[in-house]
mmCIF file of C-alpha atoms in Angstrom:
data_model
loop_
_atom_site.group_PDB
_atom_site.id
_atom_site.type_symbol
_atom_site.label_atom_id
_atom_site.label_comp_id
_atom_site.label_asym_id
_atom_site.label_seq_id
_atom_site.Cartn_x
_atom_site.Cartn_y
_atom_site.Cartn_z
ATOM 1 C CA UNK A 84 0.000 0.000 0.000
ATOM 2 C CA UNK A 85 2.981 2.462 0.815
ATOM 3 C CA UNK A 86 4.312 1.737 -2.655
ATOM 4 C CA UNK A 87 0.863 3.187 -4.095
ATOM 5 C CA UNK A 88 0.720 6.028 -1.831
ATOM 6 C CA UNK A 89 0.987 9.422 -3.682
ATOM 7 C CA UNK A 90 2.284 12.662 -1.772
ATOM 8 C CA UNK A 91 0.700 15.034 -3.361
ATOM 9 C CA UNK A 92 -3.363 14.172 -3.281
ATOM 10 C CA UNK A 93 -2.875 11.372 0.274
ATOM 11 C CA UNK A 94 -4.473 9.000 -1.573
ATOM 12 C CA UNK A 95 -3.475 5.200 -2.669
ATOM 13 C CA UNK A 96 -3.304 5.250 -6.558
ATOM 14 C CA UNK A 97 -5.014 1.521 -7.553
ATOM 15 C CA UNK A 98 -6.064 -0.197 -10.699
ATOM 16 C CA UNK A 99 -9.629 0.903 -9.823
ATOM 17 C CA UNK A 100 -9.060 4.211 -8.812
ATOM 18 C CA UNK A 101 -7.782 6.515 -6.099
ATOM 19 C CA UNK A 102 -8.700 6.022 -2.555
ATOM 20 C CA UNK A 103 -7.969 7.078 1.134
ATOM 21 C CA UNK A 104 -8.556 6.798 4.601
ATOM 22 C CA UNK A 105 -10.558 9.427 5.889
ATOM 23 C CA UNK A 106 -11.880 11.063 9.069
ATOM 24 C CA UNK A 107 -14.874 9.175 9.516
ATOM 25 C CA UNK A 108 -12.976 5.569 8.821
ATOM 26 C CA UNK A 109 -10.803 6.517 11.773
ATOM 27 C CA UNK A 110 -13.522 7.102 13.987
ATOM 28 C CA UNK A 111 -15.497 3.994 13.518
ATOM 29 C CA UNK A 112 -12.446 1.965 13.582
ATOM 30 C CA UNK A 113 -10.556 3.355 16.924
ATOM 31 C CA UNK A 114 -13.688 5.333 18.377
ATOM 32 C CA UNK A 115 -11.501 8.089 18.665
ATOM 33 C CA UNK A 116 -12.843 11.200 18.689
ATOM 34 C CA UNK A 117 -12.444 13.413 15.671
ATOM 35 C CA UNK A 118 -13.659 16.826 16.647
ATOM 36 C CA UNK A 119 -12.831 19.257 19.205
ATOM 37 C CA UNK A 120 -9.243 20.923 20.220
ATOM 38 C CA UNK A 121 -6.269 20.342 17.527
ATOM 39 C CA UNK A 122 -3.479 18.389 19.617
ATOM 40 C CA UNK A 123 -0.460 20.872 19.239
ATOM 41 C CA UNK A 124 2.242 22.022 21.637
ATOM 42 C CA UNK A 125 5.425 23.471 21.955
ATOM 43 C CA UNK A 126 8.633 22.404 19.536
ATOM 44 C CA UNK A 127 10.838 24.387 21.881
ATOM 45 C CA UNK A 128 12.485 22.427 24.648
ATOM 46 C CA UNK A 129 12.071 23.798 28.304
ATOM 47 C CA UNK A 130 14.831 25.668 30.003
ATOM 48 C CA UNK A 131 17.094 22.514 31.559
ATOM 49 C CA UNK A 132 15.516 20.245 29.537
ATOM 50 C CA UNK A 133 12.245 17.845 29.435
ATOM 51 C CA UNK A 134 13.736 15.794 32.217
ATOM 52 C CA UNK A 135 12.316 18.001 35.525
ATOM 53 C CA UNK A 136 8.955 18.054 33.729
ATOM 54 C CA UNK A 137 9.086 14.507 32.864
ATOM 55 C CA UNK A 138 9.479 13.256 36.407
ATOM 56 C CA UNK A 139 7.039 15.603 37.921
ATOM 57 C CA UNK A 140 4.375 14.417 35.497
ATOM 58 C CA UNK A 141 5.172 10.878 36.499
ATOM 59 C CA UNK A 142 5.067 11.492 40.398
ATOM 60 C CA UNK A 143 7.912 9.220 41.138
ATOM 61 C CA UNK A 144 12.067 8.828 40.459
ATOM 62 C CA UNK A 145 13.623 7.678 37.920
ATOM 63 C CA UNK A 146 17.030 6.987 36.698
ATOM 64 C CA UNK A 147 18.930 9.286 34.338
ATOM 65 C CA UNK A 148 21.994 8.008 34.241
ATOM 66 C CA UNK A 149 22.178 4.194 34.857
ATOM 67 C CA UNK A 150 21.694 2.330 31.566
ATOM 68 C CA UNK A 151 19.038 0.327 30.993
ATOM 69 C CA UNK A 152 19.902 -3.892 31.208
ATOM 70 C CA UNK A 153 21.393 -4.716 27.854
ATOM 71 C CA UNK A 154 20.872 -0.998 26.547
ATOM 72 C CA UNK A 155 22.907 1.699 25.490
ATOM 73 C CA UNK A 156 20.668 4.523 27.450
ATOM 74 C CA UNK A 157 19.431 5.397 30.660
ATOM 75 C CA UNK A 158 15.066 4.904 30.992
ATOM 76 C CA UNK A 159 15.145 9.127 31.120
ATOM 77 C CA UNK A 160 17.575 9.815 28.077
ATOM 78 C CA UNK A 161 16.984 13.172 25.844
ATOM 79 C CA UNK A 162 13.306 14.170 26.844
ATOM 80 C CA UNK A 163 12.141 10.555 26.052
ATOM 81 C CA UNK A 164 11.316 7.991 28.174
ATOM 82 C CA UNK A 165 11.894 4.024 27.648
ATOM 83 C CA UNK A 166 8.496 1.872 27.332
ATOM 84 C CA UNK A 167 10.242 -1.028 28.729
ATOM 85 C CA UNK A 168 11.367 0.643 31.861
ATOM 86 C CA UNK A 169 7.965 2.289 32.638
ATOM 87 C CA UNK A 170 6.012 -0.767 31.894
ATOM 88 C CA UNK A 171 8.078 -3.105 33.963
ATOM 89 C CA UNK A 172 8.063 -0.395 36.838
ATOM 90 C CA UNK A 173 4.551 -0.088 36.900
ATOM 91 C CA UNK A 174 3.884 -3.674 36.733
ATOM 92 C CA UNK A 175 6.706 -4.706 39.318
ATOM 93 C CA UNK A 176 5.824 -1.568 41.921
ATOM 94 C CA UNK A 177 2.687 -0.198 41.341
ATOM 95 C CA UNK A 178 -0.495 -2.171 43.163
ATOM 96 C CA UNK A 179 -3.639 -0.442 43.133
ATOM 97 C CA UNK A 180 -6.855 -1.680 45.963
ATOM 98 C CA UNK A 181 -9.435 -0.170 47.350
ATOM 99 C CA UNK A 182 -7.250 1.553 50.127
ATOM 100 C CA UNK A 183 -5.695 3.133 47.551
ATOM 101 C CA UNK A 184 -5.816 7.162 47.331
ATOM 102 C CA UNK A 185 -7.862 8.931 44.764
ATOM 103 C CA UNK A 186 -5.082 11.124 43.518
ATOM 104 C CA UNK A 187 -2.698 8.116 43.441
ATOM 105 C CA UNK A 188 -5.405 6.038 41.101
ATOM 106 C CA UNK A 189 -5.388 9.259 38.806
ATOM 107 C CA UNK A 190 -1.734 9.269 38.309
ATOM 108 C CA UNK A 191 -1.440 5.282 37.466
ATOM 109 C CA UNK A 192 -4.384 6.105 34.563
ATOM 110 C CA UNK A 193 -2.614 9.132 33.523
ATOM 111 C CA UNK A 194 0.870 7.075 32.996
ATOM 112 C CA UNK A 195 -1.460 4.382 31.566
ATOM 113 C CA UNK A 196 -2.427 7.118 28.771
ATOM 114 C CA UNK A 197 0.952 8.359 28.455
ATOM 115 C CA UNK A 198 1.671 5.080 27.598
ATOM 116 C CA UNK A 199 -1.161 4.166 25.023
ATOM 117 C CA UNK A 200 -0.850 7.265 23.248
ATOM 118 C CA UNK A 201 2.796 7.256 23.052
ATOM 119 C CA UNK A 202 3.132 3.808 21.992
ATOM 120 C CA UNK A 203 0.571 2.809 20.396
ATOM 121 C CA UNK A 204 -1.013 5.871 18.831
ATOM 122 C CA UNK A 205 2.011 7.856 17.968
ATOM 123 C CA UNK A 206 5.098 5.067 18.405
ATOM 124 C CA UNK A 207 8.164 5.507 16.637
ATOM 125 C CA UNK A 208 10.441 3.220 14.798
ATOM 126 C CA UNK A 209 12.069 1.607 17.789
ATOM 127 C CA UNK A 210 9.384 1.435 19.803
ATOM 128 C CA UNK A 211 11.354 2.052 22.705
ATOM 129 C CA UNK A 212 11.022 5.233 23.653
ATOM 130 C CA UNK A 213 8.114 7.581 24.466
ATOM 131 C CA UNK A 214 8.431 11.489 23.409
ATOM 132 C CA UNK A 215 8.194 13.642 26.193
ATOM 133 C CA UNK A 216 5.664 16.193 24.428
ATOM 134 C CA UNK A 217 2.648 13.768 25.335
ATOM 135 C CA UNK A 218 3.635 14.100 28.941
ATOM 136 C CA UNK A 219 2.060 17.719 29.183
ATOM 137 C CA UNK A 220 -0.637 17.017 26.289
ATOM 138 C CA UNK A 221 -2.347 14.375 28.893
ATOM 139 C CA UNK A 222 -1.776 16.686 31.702
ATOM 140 C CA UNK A 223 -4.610 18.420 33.277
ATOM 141 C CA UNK A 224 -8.130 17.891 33.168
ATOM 142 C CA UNK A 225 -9.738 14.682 32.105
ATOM 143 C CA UNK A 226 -13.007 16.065 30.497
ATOM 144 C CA UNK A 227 -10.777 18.737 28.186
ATOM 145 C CA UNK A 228 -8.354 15.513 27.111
ATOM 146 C CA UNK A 229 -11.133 13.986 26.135
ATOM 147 C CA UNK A 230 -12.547 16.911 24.082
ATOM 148 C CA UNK A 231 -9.358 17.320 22.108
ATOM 149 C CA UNK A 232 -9.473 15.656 18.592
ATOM 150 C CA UNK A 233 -7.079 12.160 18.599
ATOM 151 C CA UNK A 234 -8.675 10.889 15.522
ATOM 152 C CA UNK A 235 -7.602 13.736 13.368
ATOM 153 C CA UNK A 236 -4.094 13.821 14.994
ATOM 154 C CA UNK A 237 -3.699 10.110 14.490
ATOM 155 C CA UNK A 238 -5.145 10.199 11.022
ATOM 156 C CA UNK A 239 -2.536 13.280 9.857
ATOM 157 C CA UNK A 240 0.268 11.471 11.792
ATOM 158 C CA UNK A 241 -0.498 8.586 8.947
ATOM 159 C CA UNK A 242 -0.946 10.455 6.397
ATOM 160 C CA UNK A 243 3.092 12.301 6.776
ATOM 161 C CA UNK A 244 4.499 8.151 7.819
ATOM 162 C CA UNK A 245 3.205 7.311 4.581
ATOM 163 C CA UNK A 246 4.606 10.114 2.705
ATOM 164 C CA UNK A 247 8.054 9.170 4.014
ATOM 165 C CA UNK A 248 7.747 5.472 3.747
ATOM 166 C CA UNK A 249 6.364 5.736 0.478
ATOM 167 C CA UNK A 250 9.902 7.292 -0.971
ATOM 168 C CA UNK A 251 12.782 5.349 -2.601
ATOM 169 C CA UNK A 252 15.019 3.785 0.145
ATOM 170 C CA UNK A 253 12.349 3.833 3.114
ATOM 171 C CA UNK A 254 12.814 0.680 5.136
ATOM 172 C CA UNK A 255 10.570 1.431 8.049
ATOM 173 C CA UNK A 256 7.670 3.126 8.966
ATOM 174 C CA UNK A 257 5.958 4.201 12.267
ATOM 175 C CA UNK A 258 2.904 5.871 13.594
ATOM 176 C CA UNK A 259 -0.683 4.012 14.103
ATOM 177 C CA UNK A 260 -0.117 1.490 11.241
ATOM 178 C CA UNK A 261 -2.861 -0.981 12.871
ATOM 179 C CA UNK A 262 -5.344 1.594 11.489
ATOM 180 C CA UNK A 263 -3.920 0.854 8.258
ATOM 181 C CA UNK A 264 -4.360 -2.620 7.861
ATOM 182 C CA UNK A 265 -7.692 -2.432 9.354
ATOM 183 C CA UNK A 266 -9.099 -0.344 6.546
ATOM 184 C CA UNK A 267 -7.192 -2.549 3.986
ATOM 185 C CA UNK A 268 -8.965 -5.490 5.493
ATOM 186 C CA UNK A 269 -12.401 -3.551 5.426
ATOM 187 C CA UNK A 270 -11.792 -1.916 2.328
ATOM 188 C CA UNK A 271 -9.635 -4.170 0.218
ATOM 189 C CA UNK A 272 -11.434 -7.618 0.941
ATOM 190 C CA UNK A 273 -9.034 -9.771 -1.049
ATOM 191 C CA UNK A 274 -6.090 -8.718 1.471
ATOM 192 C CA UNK A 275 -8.178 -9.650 4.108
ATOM 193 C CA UNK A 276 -7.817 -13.075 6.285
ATOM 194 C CA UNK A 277 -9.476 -15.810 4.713
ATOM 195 C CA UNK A 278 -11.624 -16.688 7.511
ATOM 196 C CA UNK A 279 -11.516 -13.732 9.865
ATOM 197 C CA UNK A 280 -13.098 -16.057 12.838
ATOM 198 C CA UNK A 281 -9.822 -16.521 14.318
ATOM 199 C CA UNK A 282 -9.369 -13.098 14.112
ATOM 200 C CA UNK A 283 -12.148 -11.873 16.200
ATOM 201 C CA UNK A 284 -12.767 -11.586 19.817
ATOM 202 C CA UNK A 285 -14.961 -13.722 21.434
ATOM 203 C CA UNK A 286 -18.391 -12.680 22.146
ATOM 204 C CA UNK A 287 -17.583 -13.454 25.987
ATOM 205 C CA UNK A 288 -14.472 -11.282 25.503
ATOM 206 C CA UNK A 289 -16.321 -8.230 23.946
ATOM 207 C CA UNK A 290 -18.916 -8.651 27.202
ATOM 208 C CA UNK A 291 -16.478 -6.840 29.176
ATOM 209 C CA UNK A 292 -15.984 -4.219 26.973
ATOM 210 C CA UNK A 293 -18.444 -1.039 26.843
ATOM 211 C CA UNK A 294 -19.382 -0.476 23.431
ATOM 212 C CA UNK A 295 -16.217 -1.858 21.408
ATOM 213 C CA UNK A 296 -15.260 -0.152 18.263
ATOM 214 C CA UNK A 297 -15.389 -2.091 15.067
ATOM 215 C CA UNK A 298 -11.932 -2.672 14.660
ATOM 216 C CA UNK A 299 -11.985 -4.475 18.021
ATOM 217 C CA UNK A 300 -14.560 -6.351 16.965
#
């Protein structure tokens, strides 16, 4: 599909036609929303660096300079932060029960969407790290994160990753590629699984989700 991606109109050139994924396929795909606040923020890098903000987002220390086991950088390296590090830090540390304070709970779900967004919405090509811009982009109040459009963020993120890995010598690509092959799949039958089945969740499985979005179905 990258190979038939064209720059200048965003479309996929095919023997059929041009087509594209739009706004509206991302929203019934992900569920996420596509109107409200643009997601921007600063380019410029704080005075000392991302680190200070970094930490005080996350509520707890972390180390800057000891490498990571079997890696070249520390987990706070450069305004990013490693996924393996956090992940294995909140699973190994963190235990959340009713005694548990309120503003404690908060925090964990906060890192958790640090976490989803930076890896899975907006990854990039290592998927090691986590940029430190979506630290103060999921800071603040829950109701006005919510409001603020993900779909079209996610959607234009896409849109530039396949622009680059559409030109001569592109070996990778990152971004929210899953979206990609979900609309193929939808769109483009004959790429599709030949019996989805094993694909899909089971109906016991989708129970204990509230409304799940199509592609998770």
């Amino acid at each position: 599909m990258a190979e038939r991606w064209r720059s200048e109109t965003h479309t996929f050139h095919l023997a059929k036609g041009e087509m594209t994924i739009t706004l509206k396929d991302v929203a019934i795909l992900t569920g996420l929303p596509i109107s409200g606040d643009a997601i921007i923020g600063s380019t410029t890098k704080p005075e000392g660096g991302s680190g200070p903000l970094i930490l005080a987002e996350l509520g707890f220390d972390m180390p800057t300079t000891t490498p990571i086991q079997g890696r070249g950088h520390p987990p706070l390296n450069a305004g990013q932060v490693s996924i393996l590090w956090l992940v294995t830090h909140i699973q190994n540390e963190v235990e959340i029960n009713d005694e548990t304070p309120e503003d404690q709970v908060e925090l964990y779900a906060r890192i958790y969407l640090i976490g989803l967004v930076g890896e899975f919405l907006f990854p990039d090509k290592s998927n090691r790290w986590i940029q430190g811009i979506w630290f103060s982009l999921l800071n603040g109040d829950w109701d006005a994160i919510g409001e603020k459009s993900w779909g079209s963020a996610v959607l234009a993120g896409l849109y530039r990753e396949l622009c680059t890995c559409s030109k001569v010598g592109a070996k990778q690509a990152s971004d929210a590629m899953f979206i990609l092959q979900l609309w193929v799949w939808e769109h483009l039958p004959m790429f599709s699984p030949l019996d989805p089945r094993p694909y899909r969740r089971a109906d016991d499985e989708l129970n204990f989700l509230q409304n799940p979005t199509y592609g998770v179905k």
